[in-house]
Structure formats: structure tokens, C-alpha cells
Coordinates of C-alpha atoms in Angstrom, one line a residue:
M246 CA 157.5 159.9 53.7
R247 CA 156.8 156.9 51.5
A248 CA 153.2 155.9 51.0
Y249 CA 151.7 152.5 50.6
A250 CA 148.5 151.4 48.9
I251 CA 146.0 150.4 51.6
A252 CA 145.0 146.8 51.3
T253 CA 141.4 145.6 51.4
L254 CA 141.1 145.7 55.2
C255 CA 142.7 147.5 58.3
L256 CA 142.2 147.8 62.1
L257 CA 142.4 150.0 65.3
S258 CA 141.5 149.7 69.1
A259 CA 140.5 151.7 72.2
C260 CA 140.0 150.9 75.9
G261 CA 139.2 152.8 79.2
D262 CA 136.5 154.2 81.5
N263 CA 136.3 157.9 80.4
S264 CA 135.9 159.9 77.2
K265 CA 139.1 161.8 76.4
V266 CA 140.2 164.2 73.7
A267 CA 143.8 165.2 72.9
V268 CA 144.9 167.5 70.1
S269 CA 148.3 167.2 68.3
H270 CA 150.3 170.2 67.1
D271 CA 153.0 170.1 64.5
A272 CA 155.7 172.7 64.6
S273 CA 156.3 172.3 60.9
S274 CA 155.2 175.0 58.6
V275 CA 154.0 172.5 56.0
P276 CA 150.2 172.4 56.0
V277 CA 148.8 169.0 56.8
P278 CA 145.2 167.9 57.5
T279 CA 143.9 167.4 60.9
L280 CA 142.0 164.1 61.3
R281 CA 139.5 163.4 64.0
V282 CA 139.8 159.9 65.3
L283 CA 137.6 158.2 67.9
F284 CA 138.7 155.0 69.6
L285 CA 136.1 152.6 71.0
G286 CA 137.6 149.7 72.7
N287 CA 138.9 148.5 76.1
S288 CA 142.1 148.2 78.2
Y289 CA 144.2 147.1 75.1
T290 CA 143.8 150.8 74.0
E291 CA 143.7 152.4 77.4
V292 CA 147.1 150.9 78.6
N293 CA 149.8 153.4 77.6
N294 CA 147.0 155.6 76.1
L295 CA 147.2 154.5 72.4
P296 CA 145.1 157.4 71.2
A297 CA 147.5 159.9 72.8
V298 CA 150.4 158.1 71.2
L299 CA 148.8 158.4 67.8
A300 CA 148.3 162.1 68.4
S301 CA 151.9 162.5 69.4
L302 CA 153.1 160.7 66.2
G303 CA 151.2 163.4 64.3
T304 CA 153.5 166.0 65.8
S305 CA 156.6 164.5 64.2
P306 CA 158.4 166.5 61.5
G307 CA 157.3 165.1 58.2
A308 CA 154.1 163.5 59.6
V309 CA 151.3 163.6 56.9
A310 CA 148.5 164.4 59.4
H311 CA 147.7 165.9 62.7
F312 CA 145.3 163.9 64.9
E313 CA 142.5 165.1 67.2
V314 CA 141.6 162.0 69.2
G315 CA 138.9 160.8 71.5
S316 CA 138.3 157.5 73.3
R317 CA 135.9 155.5 75.3
T318 CA 137.6 152.4 76.7
P319 CA 135.9 150.6 79.6
G320 CA 137.9 147.6 80.8
G321 CA 136.9 144.4 79.1
Q322 CA 134.3 146.1 76.9
T323 CA 133.0 144.2 73.8
W324 CA 131.4 145.5 70.6
E325 CA 128.0 144.5 72.1
G326 CA 128.7 146.7 75.1
H327 CA 129.7 149.7 73.0
D328 CA 126.7 149.3 70.7
A329 CA 124.3 149.2 73.7
D330 CA 125.8 152.2 75.4
P331 CA 123.9 155.5 74.6
E332 CA 127.0 157.5 75.6
D333 CA 129.0 155.7 72.9
T334 CA 126.2 156.3 70.3
A335 CA 126.2 160.0 71.2
L336 CA 130.0 160.2 71.0
I337 CA 130.0 158.6 67.5
A338 CA 127.5 161.3 66.3
Q339 CA 129.8 164.2 67.3
G340 CA 131.6 164.2 64.0
W341 CA 134.8 162.2 63.4
D342 CA 136.8 161.3 60.3
Y343 CA 137.5 157.7 61.6
V344 CA 136.1 155.6 64.3
V345 CA 138.4 152.8 65.5
L346 CA 136.7 149.7 66.9
Q347 CA 138.5 147.1 69.0
D348 CA 136.6 144.0 70.4
Q349 CA 137.4 142.3 73.6
S350 CA 140.7 140.4 73.1
E351 CA 139.3 136.8 73.6
Q352 CA 136.4 137.3 71.1
P353 CA 138.4 136.1 68.1
W354 CA 138.6 132.6 69.4
L355 CA 135.3 132.6 71.3
A356 CA 132.8 134.3 68.9
R357 CA 131.6 132.9 65.6
G358 CA 130.8 134.9 62.5
V359 CA 130.4 138.6 62.1
K360 CA 128.7 140.2 65.2
P361 CA 125.4 142.0 64.7
A362 CA 126.7 144.5 67.2
L363 CA 129.6 145.4 64.8
M364 CA 127.2 145.8 61.9
S365 CA 125.1 148.2 64.1
L366 CA 128.1 150.2 65.2
D367 CA 129.3 150.5 61.6
T368 CA 125.9 151.7 60.6
K369 CA 126.1 154.5 63.3
V370 CA 129.6 155.4 62.2
K371 CA 128.6 155.7 58.5
A372 CA 125.4 157.6 59.4
A373 CA 127.7 160.2 61.2
G374 CA 129.8 160.6 58.1
A375 CA 132.9 158.8 59.4
K376 CA 134.8 155.7 58.3
T377 CA 135.2 152.5 60.4
V378 CA 138.6 151.1 61.1
L379 CA 139.0 147.8 62.9
Y380 CA 141.9 147.3 65.3
M381 CA 143.2 143.8 65.0
T382 CA 144.6 142.7 68.4
W383 CA 147.1 139.9 69.1
A384 CA 147.6 136.5 70.7
R385 CA 148.6 136.0 74.4
A386 CA 152.3 135.5 75.2
V387 CA 153.5 131.9 75.6
D388 CA 153.7 131.2 79.3
N389 CA 154.3 127.4 79.3
D390 CA 151.0 127.0 81.2
T391 CA 147.7 128.1 79.7
V392 CA 149.2 129.5 76.5
T393 CA 151.5 127.1 74.7
Y394 CA 153.2 127.5 71.3
D395 CA 150.2 125.6 69.8
T396 CA 147.6 127.7 71.4
K397 CA 149.4 131.0 70.5
F398 CA 149.6 129.8 66.9
Q399 CA 145.8 129.1 67.0
Q400 CA 145.1 132.5 68.6
D401 CA 147.2 134.3 65.9
L402 CA 145.2 132.6 63.2
A403 CA 141.9 133.3 64.9
V404 CA 142.7 137.0 65.4
D405 CA 143.5 137.5 61.8
R406 CA 140.5 135.6 60.6
Y407 CA 138.1 137.4 63.0
Y408 CA 139.1 140.9 61.9
V409 CA 139.6 140.2 58.2
Q410 CA 136.2 138.5 58.1
A411 CA 134.6 141.4 59.9
G412 CA 136.3 144.0 57.8
A413 CA 135.1 142.4 54.6
A414 CA 131.6 142.2 55.9
I415 CA 131.4 146.0 56.6
T416 CA 133.9 147.1 53.9
A417 CA 136.2 148.6 56.6
R418 CA 139.9 149.0 56.8
V419 CA 141.7 146.7 59.2
A420 CA 144.8 147.8 60.9
P421 CA 146.8 144.6 61.1
V422 CA 148.4 145.2 64.5
G423 CA 148.3 141.5 65.4
R424 CA 150.2 140.6 62.3
A425 CA 152.9 143.2 63.1
W426 CA 153.1 141.7 66.7
E427 CA 153.5 138.2 65.4
R428 CA 156.2 139.3 63.0
A429 CA 158.0 141.2 65.8
L430 CA 157.9 138.3 68.2
R431 CA 159.7 136.0 65.8
D432 CA 162.7 137.6 67.5
P433 CA 162.7 135.6 70.8
T434 CA 164.5 138.5 72.6
R435 CA 161.7 141.0 71.9
V436 CA 159.0 141.6 74.5
L437 CA 155.7 143.3 73.7
H438 CA 153.5 142.1 76.5
V439 CA 153.5 143.1 80.2
E440 CA 153.7 140.6 83.0
D441 CA 150.1 139.5 82.5
H442 CA 151.0 138.0 79.1
S443 CA 148.1 139.9 77.6
H444 CA 148.3 143.7 77.6
P445 CA 151.0 145.7 75.7
N446 CA 154.1 147.3 77.1
A447 CA 155.4 150.6 75.7
Q448 CA 156.9 148.9 72.7
G449 CA 153.7 146.9 72.0
T450 CA 151.6 150.1 72.1
Y451 CA 154.1 151.9 69.9
L452 CA 154.0 149.2 67.2
A453 CA 150.2 149.4 67.4
A454 CA 150.3 153.2 67.0
C455 CA 152.6 152.8 63.9
M456 CA 150.1 150.4 62.3
M457 CA 147.2 152.8 63.1
Y458 CA 149.1 155.8 61.6
A459 CA 149.8 153.8 58.4
T460 CA 146.2 152.5 58.2
I461 CA 144.6 155.8 58.6
T462 CA 147.0 158.0 56.5
G463 CA 148.3 155.5 53.9
A464 CA 151.8 156.6 54.7
L465 CA 154.5 154.4 56.2
P466 CA 155.5 155.4 59.8
D467 CA 159.2 156.0 59.0
G468 CA 160.9 158.8 60.9
L469 CA 158.2 159.4 63.4
N470 CA 158.9 160.3 67.1
D471 CA 158.5 157.9 70.0
G472 CA 154.9 158.8 70.7
G473 CA 155.8 160.2 74.1
L474 CA 156.6 156.7 75.4
G475 CA 160.3 157.3 76.0
I476 CA 161.4 154.4 73.7
A477 CA 165.0 154.5 72.6
G478 CA 165.7 155.7 69.1
D479 CA 167.1 152.5 67.8
Q480 CA 164.0 150.7 69.1
T481 CA 161.6 153.1 67.4
V482 CA 163.5 152.5 64.1
Q483 CA 163.2 148.7 64.5
L484 CA 159.5 148.8 65.3
Q485 CA 158.9 151.2 62.3
K486 CA 160.7 148.7 60.1
I487 CA 158.5 145.8 61.4
A488 CA 155.4 147.9 60.6
D489 CA 156.8 148.6 57.1
D490 CA 157.5 144.9 56.5
T491 CA 154.1 143.9 57.7
L492 CA 152.3 146.3 55.4
A493 CA 154.5 145.3 52.5
A494 CA 153.9 141.6 53.1
R495 CA 150.1 142.0 53.2
M496 CA 149.9 144.0 50.0
P497 CA 147.8 142.0 47.5
P498 CA 150.0 140.8 44.6
A499 CA 149.1 141.6 41.0
A500 CA 146.6 139.3 39.3
P501 CA 146.5 136.4 38.7
L502 CA 148.5 135.8 41.9
V503 CA 146.6 135.4 45.2
G504 CA 149.7 135.2 47.3
T505 CA 153.3 134.1 47.5
W506 CA 155.0 132.8 50.6
P507 CA 158.8 132.2 50.0
L508 CA 159.6 130.5 53.3
D509 CA 163.1 131.9 52.9
G510 CA 163.2 134.3 55.8
T511 CA 162.6 137.5 53.8
A512 CA 160.2 140.2 54.8
G513 CA 157.8 139.1 52.1
N514 CA 156.4 136.2 54.2
D515 CA 153.0 137.1 55.7
M516 CA 152.6 133.9 57.5
L517 CA 152.5 132.3 61.0
V518 CA 155.3 130.1 62.1
A519 CA 155.2 127.8 65.1
H520 CA 157.8 126.6 67.6
D521 CA 161.3 126.8 66.3
L522 CA 160.5 126.7 62.6
A523 CA 163.3 128.8 61.0
L524 CA 162.5 130.3 57.7
G525 CA 165.4 129.8 55.3
D526 CA 167.3 127.3 57.5
T527 CA 167.5 124.9 54.6
P528 CA 167.9 127.1 51.4
P529 CA 165.7 128.0 49.8
G530 CA 163.0 127.0 52.3
A531 CA 162.5 125.6 55.8
T532 CA 162.7 122.2 57.3
F533 CA 159.4 120.9 58.7
S534 CA 158.6 118.3 61.3
P535 CA 155.8 117.5 63.8
E536 CA 157.0 120.5 65.9
K537 CA 157.6 122.8 63.0
Y538 CA 154.7 124.0 60.9
A539 CA 153.3 127.2 59.4
A540 CA 150.1 128.7 57.9
T541 CA 149.1 131.7 55.9
P542 CA 146.6 134.1 57.3
Y543 CA 143.1 134.1 56.0
D544 CA 142.3 136.3 53.0
P545 CA 139.0 136.3 51.0
A546 CA 141.0 135.7 47.8
L547 CA 141.8 132.2 49.1
D548 CA 138.1 131.3 48.5
A549 CA 138.7 131.2 44.7
Q550 CA 136.9 128.1 43.1
T551 CA 139.3 127.8 40.2
F552 CA 143.0 128.2 41.2
T553 CA 146.5 126.8 41.1
V554 CA 148.5 126.1 44.3
S555 CA 152.2 125.0 44.1
I556 CA 155.0 124.4 46.5
S557 CA 158.6 123.1 46.3
A558 CA 159.5 120.2 48.5
S559 CA 162.7 118.3 49.1
R560 CA 163.6 114.8 50.4
A561 CA 166.9 112.9 50.5
D562 CA 165.0 109.9 49.0
W563 CA 161.5 110.1 47.6
S564 CA 161.5 106.4 46.7
T565 CA 161.2 105.2 50.3
G566 CA 157.9 107.0 50.7
V567 CA 155.9 107.5 53.9
A568 CA 155.4 104.8 56.5
A569 CA 152.3 102.6 56.0
G570 CA 149.1 104.1 57.4
M571 CA 150.6 107.6 57.6
F572 CA 150.2 110.8 55.6
E573 CA 152.5 113.8 55.3
F574 CA 150.9 117.0 54.1
L575 CA 152.7 119.5 51.9
F576 CA 149.8 122.0 52.1
S577 CA 146.1 122.0 53.0
R578 CA 143.1 124.2 53.6
A579 CA 140.3 123.0 55.8
D580 CA 137.3 121.7 53.9
H581 CA 138.7 123.0 50.6
F582 CA 141.9 121.4 49.2
D583 CA 145.0 119.5 50.2
V584 CA 148.1 117.8 48.8
Y585 CA 149.8 115.1 50.8
E586 CA 152.2 112.1 50.4
Q587 CA 151.0 108.6 51.3
G588 CA 153.4 105.8 50.7
T589 CA 155.1 106.6 47.4
E590 CA 152.0 108.3 46.0
L591 CA 151.0 112.0 45.8
H592 CA 147.4 112.5 46.9
A593 CA 145.2 115.6 46.4
S594 CA 141.6 116.4 47.1
F595 CA 139.3 119.3 46.4
T596 CA 135.9 120.0 48.0
P597 CA 134.0 122.6 45.9
S598 CA 131.2 123.3 48.4
K599 CA 129.8 122.3 51.8
D600 CA 127.4 119.8 50.5
A601 CA 129.5 118.5 47.6
A602 CA 131.7 115.3 47.8
A603 CA 135.4 115.7 47.6
V604 CA 137.2 114.9 44.4
Y605 CA 140.4 112.9 44.7
V606 CA 143.5 112.6 42.6
V607 CA 146.4 110.1 43.0
G608 CA 149.7 110.0 41.2
S609 CA 153.0 108.0 41.7
L610 CA 156.2 109.5 43.2
A611 CA 158.1 106.2 43.1
S612 CA 160.5 107.3 40.3
L613 CA 161.2 110.8 41.7
T614 CA 164.9 111.6 42.0
P615 CA 166.3 112.9 45.4
G616 CA 166.1 116.6 46.2
W617 CA 163.9 119.5 45.3
H618 CA 160.8 119.2 43.1
R619 CA 157.8 121.4 42.4
F620 CA 154.3 120.1 43.2
T621 CA 151.2 121.7 41.8
L622 CA 147.5 121.3 42.4
E623 CA 145.3 122.8 39.7
V624 CA 141.5 123.2 39.9
S625 CA 139.8 124.2 36.7
A626 CA 136.1 124.4 35.9
T627 CA 136.3 120.8 34.7
A628 CA 139.1 118.9 36.4
V629 CA 141.4 118.5 39.4
S630 CA 145.0 117.8 38.4
V631 CA 148.3 117.3 40.1
A632 CA 151.7 117.9 38.5
V633 CA 155.4 117.5 39.4
D634 CA 157.9 119.8 37.9
G635 CA 155.3 121.0 35.4
A636 CA 154.3 117.6 34.1
S637 CA 150.9 116.3 34.9
I638 CA 150.8 112.9 36.8
A639 CA 147.1 112.6 37.4
S640 CA 143.8 114.2 36.7
T641 CA 140.1 113.7 37.8
P642 CA 137.0 115.2 36.2
L643 CA 135.4 117.7 38.5
V644 CA 131.8 118.2 37.4
P645 CA 129.4 116.0 35.4
A646 CA 128.9 116.6 31.7
G647 CA 126.7 119.6 31.1
A648 CA 127.5 121.4 34.3
T649 CA 128.4 125.0 33.8
E650 CA 130.1 126.1 37.0
I651 CA 131.5 124.9 40.3
P652 CA 129.1 125.4 43.3
A653 CA 129.9 128.3 45.6
P654 CA 132.1 127.6 48.7
P655 CA 130.5 127.5 52.1
P656 CA 130.4 130.9 53.8
E657 CA 132.2 129.7 56.9
R658 CA 135.4 128.8 55.1
F659 CA 137.6 131.4 56.9
T660 CA 140.9 129.6 57.1
G661 CA 144.4 130.1 55.7
I662 CA 146.6 127.5 54.0
A663 CA 148.3 125.1 56.4
I664 CA 151.9 124.5 55.4
G665 CA 153.6 121.2 56.2
V666 CA 150.7 120.0 58.4
A667 CA 147.1 118.9 58.2
P668 CA 144.3 121.4 59.1
V669 CA 140.9 120.7 60.7
P670 CA 137.4 121.8 59.6
D671 CA 137.1 124.7 62.1
D672 CA 138.1 128.4 62.3
Q673 CA 141.8 127.3 62.7
S674 CA 144.1 126.1 60.0
Y675 CA 145.9 123.7 62.3
W676 CA 145.4 121.7 65.5
P677 CA 148.1 119.9 67.6
A678 CA 146.6 116.4 67.0
A679 CA 147.3 116.8 63.3
A680 CA 151.1 117.1 63.9
R681 CA 151.6 113.4 63.4
Y682 CA 150.8 114.1 59.7
A683 CA 153.5 116.7 59.4
F684 CA 155.8 116.8 56.4
T685 CA 159.3 115.7 57.4
G686 CA 161.3 117.3 54.7
A687 CA 162.0 120.9 53.4
L688 CA 159.4 123.1 51.9
A689 CA 159.7 126.4 50.0
D690 CA 157.9 128.9 47.8
L691 CA 154.2 128.3 48.3
E692 CA 152.2 130.2 45.7
M693 CA 148.6 130.5 44.8
S694 CA 147.1 132.0 41.7
R695 CA 143.7 132.1 40.1

């Protein structure tokens, strides 16, 4: 069983009306630890009995742990409800190794900031000698009615931001189930939701259980059984591979890199894609348009105040530029930085803090030859600069003479990097009205370092 280094954050979930305990048994003679795991959540955990599925995975030959599980999962329950329930408080105190917390599924796009109820629950968990694990949920399925491609994209962004932000605040692991679901659903033939477009079917629960297993044990879920769900063997292998790819893509790269997003269709892309954007459909990247865009999930490392972001972009003719009065974004991060084309000029901006004015840089692209070029935004302690193919084309001083450091970023800056489209100053990295500013060429190999 291969192991992976657990990233900064991870997540788990639970749902239902009653407290339950199930104990797993492994026929193997190899001694493995038994981990006690309590799930506090709602129907997203209760449907298909996620805790029991995790316990069943622990009976697989080669599993690195047995699981004794408990759950309390009233339908629609929130973290506020669990925190206020004395039965939950008593259950937490019974002595667990891990307590998995899942909030109500709409909270990521309705609530703001880190909930006091989560802070309180985490305090109770730690006082009982356990570790908190957060269960990142998923977006609703597209139904061509209330949930469109645009709103699903926004929901995916919000879910990631919500749980990563919360995990950072309480120093908890986050099981990135929602990221695994988004990756799995890039295959239009795969179905993980039931008919209500919200709850998981058996495959959805199995993928969630694989992510829980990996988050808690630090081992990849390769070779595990079907969790008692009756899923065909080829399907379990495919879902285990999706879990592996999700975990690998979310591993923090070695410094000074913050992240790399190849846009070439490989498993290394931890990003969100919308509509029919096909990664790798124009080697080595993807062709963007108002209906094709992408974004990176949020990560605290994106909040760096001195950094370099670069991307490769291609046009058949750069000399014609962008239509008058229009912009086309290569990449952007709400209220932080952006690089976009206007006319035959390359524009960039950087906003160091909430109360600071943006710094702008403008350089000419009129003499650029057709095809691929590398565009770079560099923010140092003293200047904002843009370069093409490694050669600087413009630079603007960042701070007045005598200043010693860049002001800290605003605490609400919980967005990823929008790719090929403009973001908005909110919890999302994209909104549909910004699509008219989409890049209409090919983009590849986004990279950020600090």
C-alpha cells in the first residue's frame, strides 16, 4: 500500500438521526491499529452509510487500519446544530481518535467566514483528545434549471474555499471529497448523484469513503474492497485511481513553487473547468472562450505578497489586438492581481491590501510574433513588473521610498486564480457576467512561485 504525505488540510462527513457504532474486522494476520472515528454530519453521510463503508474498507486485505465508527447524522444538520446538541457533546467526549465534521451542504455558498460553531466543536474534540477532520462536500449536479454549468462551477469553488479556510483556522485535516467528485465528473458519462441532484449514489459514497480512508490513514486507497456497496470491480479501481490523482494533484510542490497547473489534461491539474473546456485540446494547453474557462482552488499559499505568476498563451496574430473597449484576461485573482490584454497592450495590476490603491503596469504587444509566448507577472518588495518570454516589457515602483514591506493582504481574500476569464471581488473566482472578458486563444502551464 503506497502512502502519501498529507497536505495541510483534509475533510470528512456524517448524517442521520441516530448514533451508530460499527466495528470492522480484518482477516489478515498482519497487526494493524484500530482507529475510532466519529462522524457528525447529516444526510450526506447517512445516505449509503458512509461510516459503515469506511469500516468495511478497513477489512480489506492490506488495509493499514481497522475502523470502529460512530455517527450522529440528523437530516439537514449544521455545525451550529451539532454544537448546540448536548448528545453530540457527550458523544464527542466518549474517546475517539478522529471526529469528522460535515456542515450542511449549502453552507459553503451561503455562510461567510469561519463559523464560531466550528471553533467550538473543534475545542470539544481536542479537549477529548481527538483530532478534527473536515469533510469537504460537493456541488449540486447540473440540471439545466436551478443548477447550470456556471452555478455548479461557483459551487465547486465555494465548497473548496469554505473547507480549506475552515481547516486552516482550526489546523485540521480536510478530506477533499468535493475535489475528487469534480475530477470524477469531468467524465460526462459518470454519475455520482442520485435523482435529487444532491445526495450521493453508491459510487459517490464510495469515492467519499476512499478520500476519508486516505485522509485519516495517510495511505492511498488502492486495492480496497467495495465497502459493501456492491460496486463492480472495474468501477472500484477507477474510483480509487480518481482518489489517487486528486491527492497527488493537491500535494504542495517544493518551494519556491506555490502551484503548477499544466492545462494539458494530465492528472496533475487540481483545477476547476467549466462547460466543455477540454484540457489539452490544443497542445500543450486548452482553447478558451466566453464559454470555456477555469480556476484554481483556493490555497492559503496564494496569499503571498511577493510572488511570480506566469502562463503561456497563443494567438494566430497578436498584432491585431483586442477589440476597442474590451479586455481579455490571461489570469486574475479577485482584489489581488491580474494580467489581461487590451488592444495591443499587456496590462497588469496588483493590489497589496484592502485599503491600498492598485498598482498598474502596461507594456506593448504590437510586435509579438504569432503563436505561443510566455507572460509573467512579478511582484517584488519594490516593483510590479511584466515580462514576455523572459524579457521585461514594463515595470512600476510598488512602495514609496523608505517603505520596508508590503501591507498584509485583506483576511477575506479566499479565492483561487481565474484562468482565461475575469474574477469578481467576492468568495468566487468567476461570475458569468465576466465571460465577455474571456481570453479567446489557447492557454497553458500556469505557474505561481514565491
